[in-house]
Amino acid sequence: MKSRIQLDPKIVVCIVYVIAMFMVSMDGTIVNVILPTISNEFNLDPSSTSGINIGYLVSLAVFLPVAGWLGDRFGTKKIFLIALGVFTAASFLCGFANNLQTLNLFRVLQGAGGGILTPVGMAILFRTFSPEERPKVSRSLVLPIAFAPAIGPIVGGFFTEQMSWRWAFYINVPFGIMVLLIGVLFLKEHKEPTAGRLDLPGFLLSASGFSMMMYAMNIGPSKGWDSPVIMYTGIIGAVLILSFILLELLVDQPMLDLRLLSDRLFRTLGIISLFSMAGLLGMLFVFPLMYQSALHASALESGLTTFPEAIGLMVASRMMPLTTKKLGIHQVIQMGLLSTIIIYTLISLVGPTANPWFLRALLFSVGVCLGHTVVAIQYSTFTNINSASMGMAATLFNVQNRIGSAMGVAILASILGAAGADTMGTNGHVNLSSYQFALFGSAILLVIALIFAMRLKKDDFKATIPKQDRANSLDVKPVKSG
């Protein structure tokens, strides 16, 4: 009987990781779409619903840095399943909320679960697969990385128009329960004996610093960067984060091991990923707003227009084995960024009034090109990281990505505000040039990523190449005998 329910541990890890990360990744964009409906149902001013996202992001920022230590100290399986249970239960409670206060509270719980879930899940995945095997799972990685944020507006728009905004939260429940059952039965536990005690000063500094910075970056564009609240919050947050960095470099057992950044490949790919996520999430923030403002389209219609980007990502994941073998991972990353910069520039020039199918083709191309870069970075970043450091490395990588995502949206939203975009359509005037300028800003973020990508070399990725292919891939000529 036991043999019938035995599953390959690697298949189990892929299933658990993809579904759990898909839930967390989609949550951000699906909620953005339903905020106007929530404000109408609760008879609130639309601006008052911003706390629904702010509470989630601040809570996530508090718990994200400590996730690696929790997994190492108490076991990755245990912590992953607890975090997943919290996220799933909080999703159910969000759907039942009957006022803004309880909804904000349950979103904070969701953020706590999501903040711990992502890096611990990534540590489980990369401990399971060796560097040589990671390219084979790249098709799984693309789903939660970029497909989920693209499909979020479609799902949210559909639920809002056809059912209820509450289903944007309820949708997580059956998938969460399914992953919990699979995880309990089949995941293997892993603890690091060298984890040590919690670095309490580091946790307090990171929790307060990152939460204040996340708050400032998300509220700054709408409230104004010269607002005393934003200025003081941002400055104090930056000082606390700087103090946290200095502390972690001095203590013997840091909560977040920043010494991992001494590895050139890990450091470089982390920076590239930060700016790539800033450019991607920034574009996914600006383009739907521009499309809805210019054409008075619904959230569902704009979501369907951006959806080809997600299809392009799926195509990129299928092409990865061929393109990496032909070009090498370093050139895949570089060419993916360069191509996406060109496409972003084209989108910013033609604007939303261009032929819809031309726009969809451009967004599909974004998915194909940037998909290559994002997936290649995802499975190559941890090439030189050993199993004992994987939890810390995954946490550090996710902290960087979260900062990049928030930074991208904050920068582009600020450009929109400075250029005079009427994103809410309150005065009946839509300044399309401001949206186009913001989209060009997202291309600039990718240019920064490309500058760092140009430092990558073929030899940096030799550990990801199967042994039988290394001689050809690295242009190593066999030595003739005699």
PDB file of N, CA, C and O in Angstrom, residues 426-465:
ATOM      1  N   THR A 426      -9.932  61.894 -12.451  1.00  0.00           N
ATOM      2  CA  THR A 426     -10.842  62.753 -11.698  1.00  0.00           C
ATOM      3  C   THR A 426     -11.185  64.041 -12.434  1.00  0.00           C
ATOM      4  O   THR A 426     -12.238  64.617 -12.215  1.00  0.00           O
ATOM      5  N   ASN A 427     -10.310  64.518 -13.296  1.00  0.00           N
ATOM      6  CA  ASN A 427     -10.619  65.772 -13.984  1.00  0.00           C
ATOM      7  C   ASN A 427     -10.955  65.568 -15.454  1.00  0.00           C
ATOM      8  O   ASN A 427     -11.059  66.535 -16.201  1.00  0.00           O
ATOM      9  N   GLY A 428     -11.107  64.313 -15.842  1.00  0.00           N
ATOM     10  CA  GLY A 428     -11.502  64.011 -17.210  1.00  0.00           C
ATOM     11  C   GLY A 428     -10.371  64.146 -18.213  1.00  0.00           C
ATOM     12  O   GLY A 428     -10.576  63.957 -19.406  1.00  0.00           O
ATOM     13  N   HIS A 429      -9.182  64.492 -17.761  1.00  0.00           N
ATOM     14  CA  HIS A 429      -8.039  64.649 -18.658  1.00  0.00           C
ATOM     15  C   HIS A 429      -7.011  63.568 -18.405  1.00  0.00           C
ATOM     16  O   HIS A 429      -6.674  63.280 -17.269  1.00  0.00           O
ATOM     17  N   VAL A 430      -6.551  62.958 -19.479  1.00  0.00           N
ATOM     18  CA  VAL A 430      -5.546  61.911 -19.367  1.00  0.00           C
ATOM     19  C   VAL A 430      -4.286  62.368 -20.086  1.00  0.00           C
ATOM     20  O   VAL A 430      -4.305  62.646 -21.278  1.00  0.00           O
ATOM     21  N   ASN A 431      -3.204  62.472 -19.354  1.00  0.00           N
ATOM     22  CA  ASN A 431      -1.924  62.884 -19.920  1.00  0.00           C
ATOM     23  C   ASN A 431      -1.139  61.634 -20.308  1.00  0.00           C
ATOM     24  O   ASN A 431      -0.402  61.073 -19.503  1.00  0.00           O
ATOM     25  N   LEU A 432      -1.319  61.205 -21.557  1.00  0.00           N
ATOM     26  CA  LEU A 432      -0.690  59.963 -22.011  1.00  0.00           C
ATOM     27  C   LEU A 432       0.821  60.048 -22.002  1.00  0.00           C
ATOM     28  O   LEU A 432       1.502  59.051 -21.771  1.00  0.00           O
ATOM     29  N   SER A 433       1.369  61.226 -22.262  1.00  0.00           N
ATOM     30  CA  SER A 433       2.829  61.360 -22.322  1.00  0.00           C
ATOM     31  C   SER A 433       3.480  61.009 -20.988  1.00  0.00           C
ATOM     32  O   SER A 433       4.603  60.504 -20.948  1.00  0.00           O
ATOM     33  N   SER A 434       2.765  61.267 -19.874  1.00  0.00           N
ATOM     34  CA  SER A 434       3.330  60.938 -18.560  1.00  0.00           C
ATOM     35  C   SER A 434       3.452  59.427 -18.387  1.00  0.00           C
ATOM     36  O   SER A 434       4.435  58.936 -17.824  1.00  0.00           O
ATOM     37  N   TYR A 435       2.458  58.690 -18.875  1.00  0.00           N
ATOM     38  CA  TYR A 435       2.520  57.233 -18.810  1.00  0.00           C
ATOM     39  C   TYR A 435       3.652  56.709 -19.701  1.00  0.00           C
ATOM     40  O   TYR A 435       4.379  55.788 -19.315  1.00  0.00           O
ATOM     41  N   GLN A 436       3.774  57.281 -20.891  1.00  0.00           N
ATOM     42  CA  GLN A 436       4.813  56.838 -21.810  1.00  0.00           C
ATOM     43  C   GLN A 436       6.206  57.132 -21.237  1.00  0.00           C
ATOM     44  O   GLN A 436       7.126  56.330 -21.384  1.00  0.00           O
ATOM     45  N   PHE A 437       6.339  58.274 -20.562  1.00  0.00           N
ATOM     46  CA  PHE A 437       7.615  58.630 -19.941  1.00  0.00           C
ATOM     47  C   PHE A 437       7.939  57.659 -18.808  1.00  0.00           C
ATOM     48  O   PHE A 437       9.087  57.254 -18.629  1.00  0.00           O
ATOM     49  N   ALA A 438       6.902  57.266 -18.046  1.00  0.00           N
ATOM     50  CA  ALA A 438       7.107  56.303 -16.954  1.00  0.00           C
ATOM     51  C   ALA A 438       7.540  54.947 -17.498  1.00  0.00           C
ATOM     52  O   ALA A 438       8.408  54.282 -16.919  1.00  0.00           O
ATOM     53  N   LEU A 439       6.931  54.526 -18.614  1.00  0.00           N
ATOM     54  CA  LEU A 439       7.329  53.258 -19.223  1.00  0.00           C
ATOM     55  C   LEU A 439       8.774  53.309 -19.693  1.00  0.00           C
ATOM     56  O   LEU A 439       9.505  52.317 -19.598  1.00  0.00           O
ATOM     57  N   PHE A 440       9.181  54.459 -20.192  1.00  0.00           N
ATOM     58  CA  PHE A 440      10.587  54.609 -20.583  1.00  0.00           C
ATOM     59  C   PHE A 440      11.482  54.503 -19.350  1.00  0.00           C
ATOM     60  O   PHE A 440      12.599  53.981 -19.422  1.00  0.00           O
ATOM     61  N   GLY A 441      10.974  54.965 -18.203  1.00  0.00           N
ATOM     62  CA  GLY A 441      11.712  54.815 -16.957  1.00  0.00           C
ATOM     63  C   GLY A 441      11.948  53.366 -16.590  1.00  0.00           C
ATOM     64  O   GLY A 441      13.004  53.004 -16.051  1.00  0.00           O
ATOM     65  N   SER A 442      10.964  52.497 -16.896  1.00  0.00           N
ATOM     66  CA  SER A 442      11.145  51.071 -16.625  1.00  0.00           C
ATOM     67  C   SER A 442      12.244  50.493 -17.509  1.00  0.00           C
ATOM     68  O   SER A 442      12.958  49.572 -17.110  1.00  0.00           O
ATOM     69  N   ALA A 443      12.394  51.034 -18.727  1.00  0.00           N
ATOM     70  CA  ALA A 443      13.483  50.590 -19.604  1.00  0.00           C
ATOM     71  C   ALA A 443      14.838  51.005 -19.021  1.00  0.00           C
ATOM     72  O   ALA A 443      15.818  50.253 -19.114  1.00  0.00           O
ATOM     73  N   ILE A 444      14.903  52.180 -18.395  1.00  0.00           N
ATOM     74  CA  ILE A 444      16.152  52.651 -17.784  1.00  0.00           C
ATOM     75  C   ILE A 444      16.574  51.718 -16.646  1.00  0.00           C
ATOM     76  O   ILE A 444      17.758  51.437 -16.458  1.00  0.00           O
ATOM     77  N   LEU A 445      15.598  51.225 -15.890  1.00  0.00           N
ATOM     78  CA  LEU A 445      15.908  50.275 -14.817  1.00  0.00           C
ATOM     79  C   LEU A 445      16.558  49.013 -15.379  1.00  0.00           C
ATOM     80  O   LEU A 445      17.484  48.455 -14.780  1.00  0.00           O
ATOM     81  N   LEU A 446      16.085  48.574 -16.545  1.00  0.00           N
ATOM     82  CA  LEU A 446      16.685  47.397 -17.184  1.00  0.00           C
ATOM     83  C   LEU A 446      18.066  47.710 -17.751  1.00  0.00           C
ATOM     84  O   LEU A 446      18.922  46.818 -17.825  1.00  0.00           O
ATOM     85  N   VAL A 447      18.283  48.952 -18.144  1.00  0.00           N
ATOM     86  CA  VAL A 447      19.617  49.351 -18.617  1.00  0.00           C
ATOM     87  C   VAL A 447      20.642  49.190 -17.492  1.00  0.00           C
ATOM     88  O   VAL A 447      21.763  48.710 -17.707  1.00  0.00           O
ATOM     89  N   ILE A 448      20.244  49.573 -16.267  1.00  0.00           N
ATOM     90  CA  ILE A 448      21.140  49.404 -15.117  1.00  0.00           C
ATOM     91  C   ILE A 448      21.451  47.922 -14.901  1.00  0.00           C
ATOM     92  O   ILE A 448      22.596  47.541 -14.639  1.00  0.00           O
ATOM     93  N   ALA A 449      20.404  47.084 -15.033  1.00  0.00           N
ATOM     94  CA  ALA A 449      20.610  45.638 -14.898  1.00  0.00           C
ATOM     95  C   ALA A 449      21.569  45.132 -15.970  1.00  0.00           C
ATOM     96  O   ALA A 449      22.441  44.295 -15.694  1.00  0.00           O
ATOM     97  N   LEU A 450      21.435  45.643 -17.198  1.00  0.00           N
ATOM     98  CA  LEU A 450      22.298  45.209 -18.299  1.00  0.00           C
ATOM     99  C   LEU A 450      23.754  45.597 -18.062  1.00  0.00           C
ATOM    100  O   LEU A 450      24.675  44.835 -18.404  1.00  0.00           O
ATOM    101  N   ILE A 451      23.993  46.756 -17.475  1.00  0.00           N
ATOM    102  CA  ILE A 451      25.363  47.187 -17.180  1.00  0.00           C
ATOM    103  C   ILE A 451      26.063  46.163 -16.285  1.00  0.00           C
ATOM    104  O   ILE A 451      27.226  45.800 -16.511  1.00  0.00           O
ATOM    105  N   PHE A 452      25.349  45.690 -15.262  1.00  0.00           N
ATOM    106  CA  PHE A 452      25.926  44.666 -14.385  1.00  0.00           C
ATOM    107  C   PHE A 452      26.020  43.323 -15.096  1.00  0.00           C
ATOM    108  O   PHE A 452      26.955  42.547 -14.849  1.00  0.00           O
ATOM    109  N   ALA A 453      25.062  43.029 -15.986  1.00  0.00           N
ATOM    110  CA  ALA A 453      25.070  41.748 -16.695  1.00  0.00           C
ATOM    111  C   ALA A 453      26.262  41.631 -17.632  1.00  0.00           C
ATOM    112  O   ALA A 453      26.743  40.515 -17.905  1.00  0.00           O
ATOM    113  N   MET A 454      26.766  42.750 -18.115  1.00  0.00           N
ATOM    114  CA  MET A 454      27.909  42.711 -19.020  1.00  0.00           C
ATOM    115  C   MET A 454      29.177  42.230 -18.322  1.00  0.00           C
ATOM    116  O   MET A 454      30.165  41.902 -18.975  1.00  0.00           O
ATOM    117  N   ARG A 455      29.158  42.155 -16.991  1.00  0.00           N
ATOM    118  CA  ARG A 455      30.326  41.663 -16.244  1.00  0.00           C
ATOM    119  C   ARG A 455      30.352  40.134 -16.159  1.00  0.00           C
ATOM    120  O   ARG A 455      31.339  39.561 -15.715  1.00  0.00           O
ATOM    121  N   LEU A 456      29.260  39.501 -16.567  1.00  0.00           N
ATOM    122  CA  LEU A 456      29.183  38.043 -16.473  1.00  0.00           C
ATOM    123  C   LEU A 456      30.042  37.389 -17.547  1.00  0.00           C
ATOM    124  O   LEU A 456      30.171  37.893 -18.668  1.00  0.00           O
ATOM    125  N   LYS A 457      30.622  36.237 -17.199  1.00  0.00           N
ATOM    126  CA  LYS A 457      31.458  35.486 -18.127  1.00  0.00           C
ATOM    127  C   LYS A 457      30.963  34.054 -18.241  1.00  0.00           C
ATOM    128  O   LYS A 457      30.250  33.547 -17.369  1.00  0.00           O
ATOM    129  N   LYS A 458      31.362  33.407 -19.296  1.00  0.00           N
ATOM    130  CA  LYS A 458      30.929  32.030 -19.541  1.00  0.00           C
ATOM    131  C   LYS A 458      31.362  31.095 -18.408  1.00  0.00           C
ATOM    132  O   LYS A 458      30.589  30.254 -17.942  1.00  0.00           O
ATOM    133  N   ASP A 459      32.575  31.265 -17.925  1.00  0.00           N
ATOM    134  CA  ASP A 459      33.104  30.370 -16.895  1.00  0.00           C
ATOM    135  C   ASP A 459      32.358  30.477 -15.566  1.00  0.00           C
ATOM    136  O   ASP A 459      32.451  29.577 -14.733  1.00  0.00           O
ATOM    137  N   ASP A 460      31.635  31.576 -15.358  1.00  0.00           N
ATOM    138  CA  ASP A 460      30.893  31.743 -14.111  1.00  0.00           C
ATOM    139  C   ASP A 460      29.833  30.671 -13.918  1.00  0.00           C
ATOM    140  O   ASP A 460      29.432  30.386 -12.794  1.00  0.00           O
ATOM    141  N   PHE A 461      29.382  30.058 -15.023  1.00  0.00           N
ATOM    142  CA  PHE A 461      28.234  29.165 -14.960  1.00  0.00           C
ATOM    143  C   PHE A 461      28.579  27.709 -15.270  1.00  0.00           C
ATOM    144  O   PHE A 461      27.712  26.906 -15.570  1.00  0.00           O
ATOM    145  N   LYS A 462      29.853  27.375 -15.205  1.00  0.00           N
ATOM    146  CA  LYS A 462      30.244  26.021 -15.606  1.00  0.00           C
ATOM    147  C   LYS A 462      29.648  24.945 -14.698  1.00  0.00           C
ATOM    148  O   LYS A 462      29.434  23.814 -15.137  1.00  0.00           O
ATOM    149  N   ALA A 463      29.346  25.285 -13.435  1.00  0.00           N
ATOM    150  CA  ALA A 463      28.779  24.290 -12.519  1.00  0.00           C
ATOM    151  C   ALA A 463      27.356  23.908 -12.889  1.00  0.00           C
ATOM    152  O   ALA A 463      26.861  22.860 -12.468  1.00  0.00           O
ATOM    153  N   THR A 464      26.674  24.747 -13.699  1.00  0.00           N
ATOM    154  CA  THR A 464      25.295  24.440 -14.091  1.00  0.00           C
ATOM    155  C   THR A 464      25.233  23.573 -15.343  1.00  0.00           C
ATOM    156  O   THR A 464      24.144  23.141 -15.735  1.00  0.00           O
ATOM    157  N   ILE A 465      26.370  23.344 -15.967  1.00  0.00           N
ATOM    158  CA  ILE A 465      26.406  22.578 -17.212  1.00  0.00           C
ATOM    159  C   ILE A 465      26.673  21.116 -16.900  1.00  0.00           C
ATOM    160  O   ILE A 465      27.593  20.790 -16.146  1.00  0.00           O
TER     161      ILE A 465
END
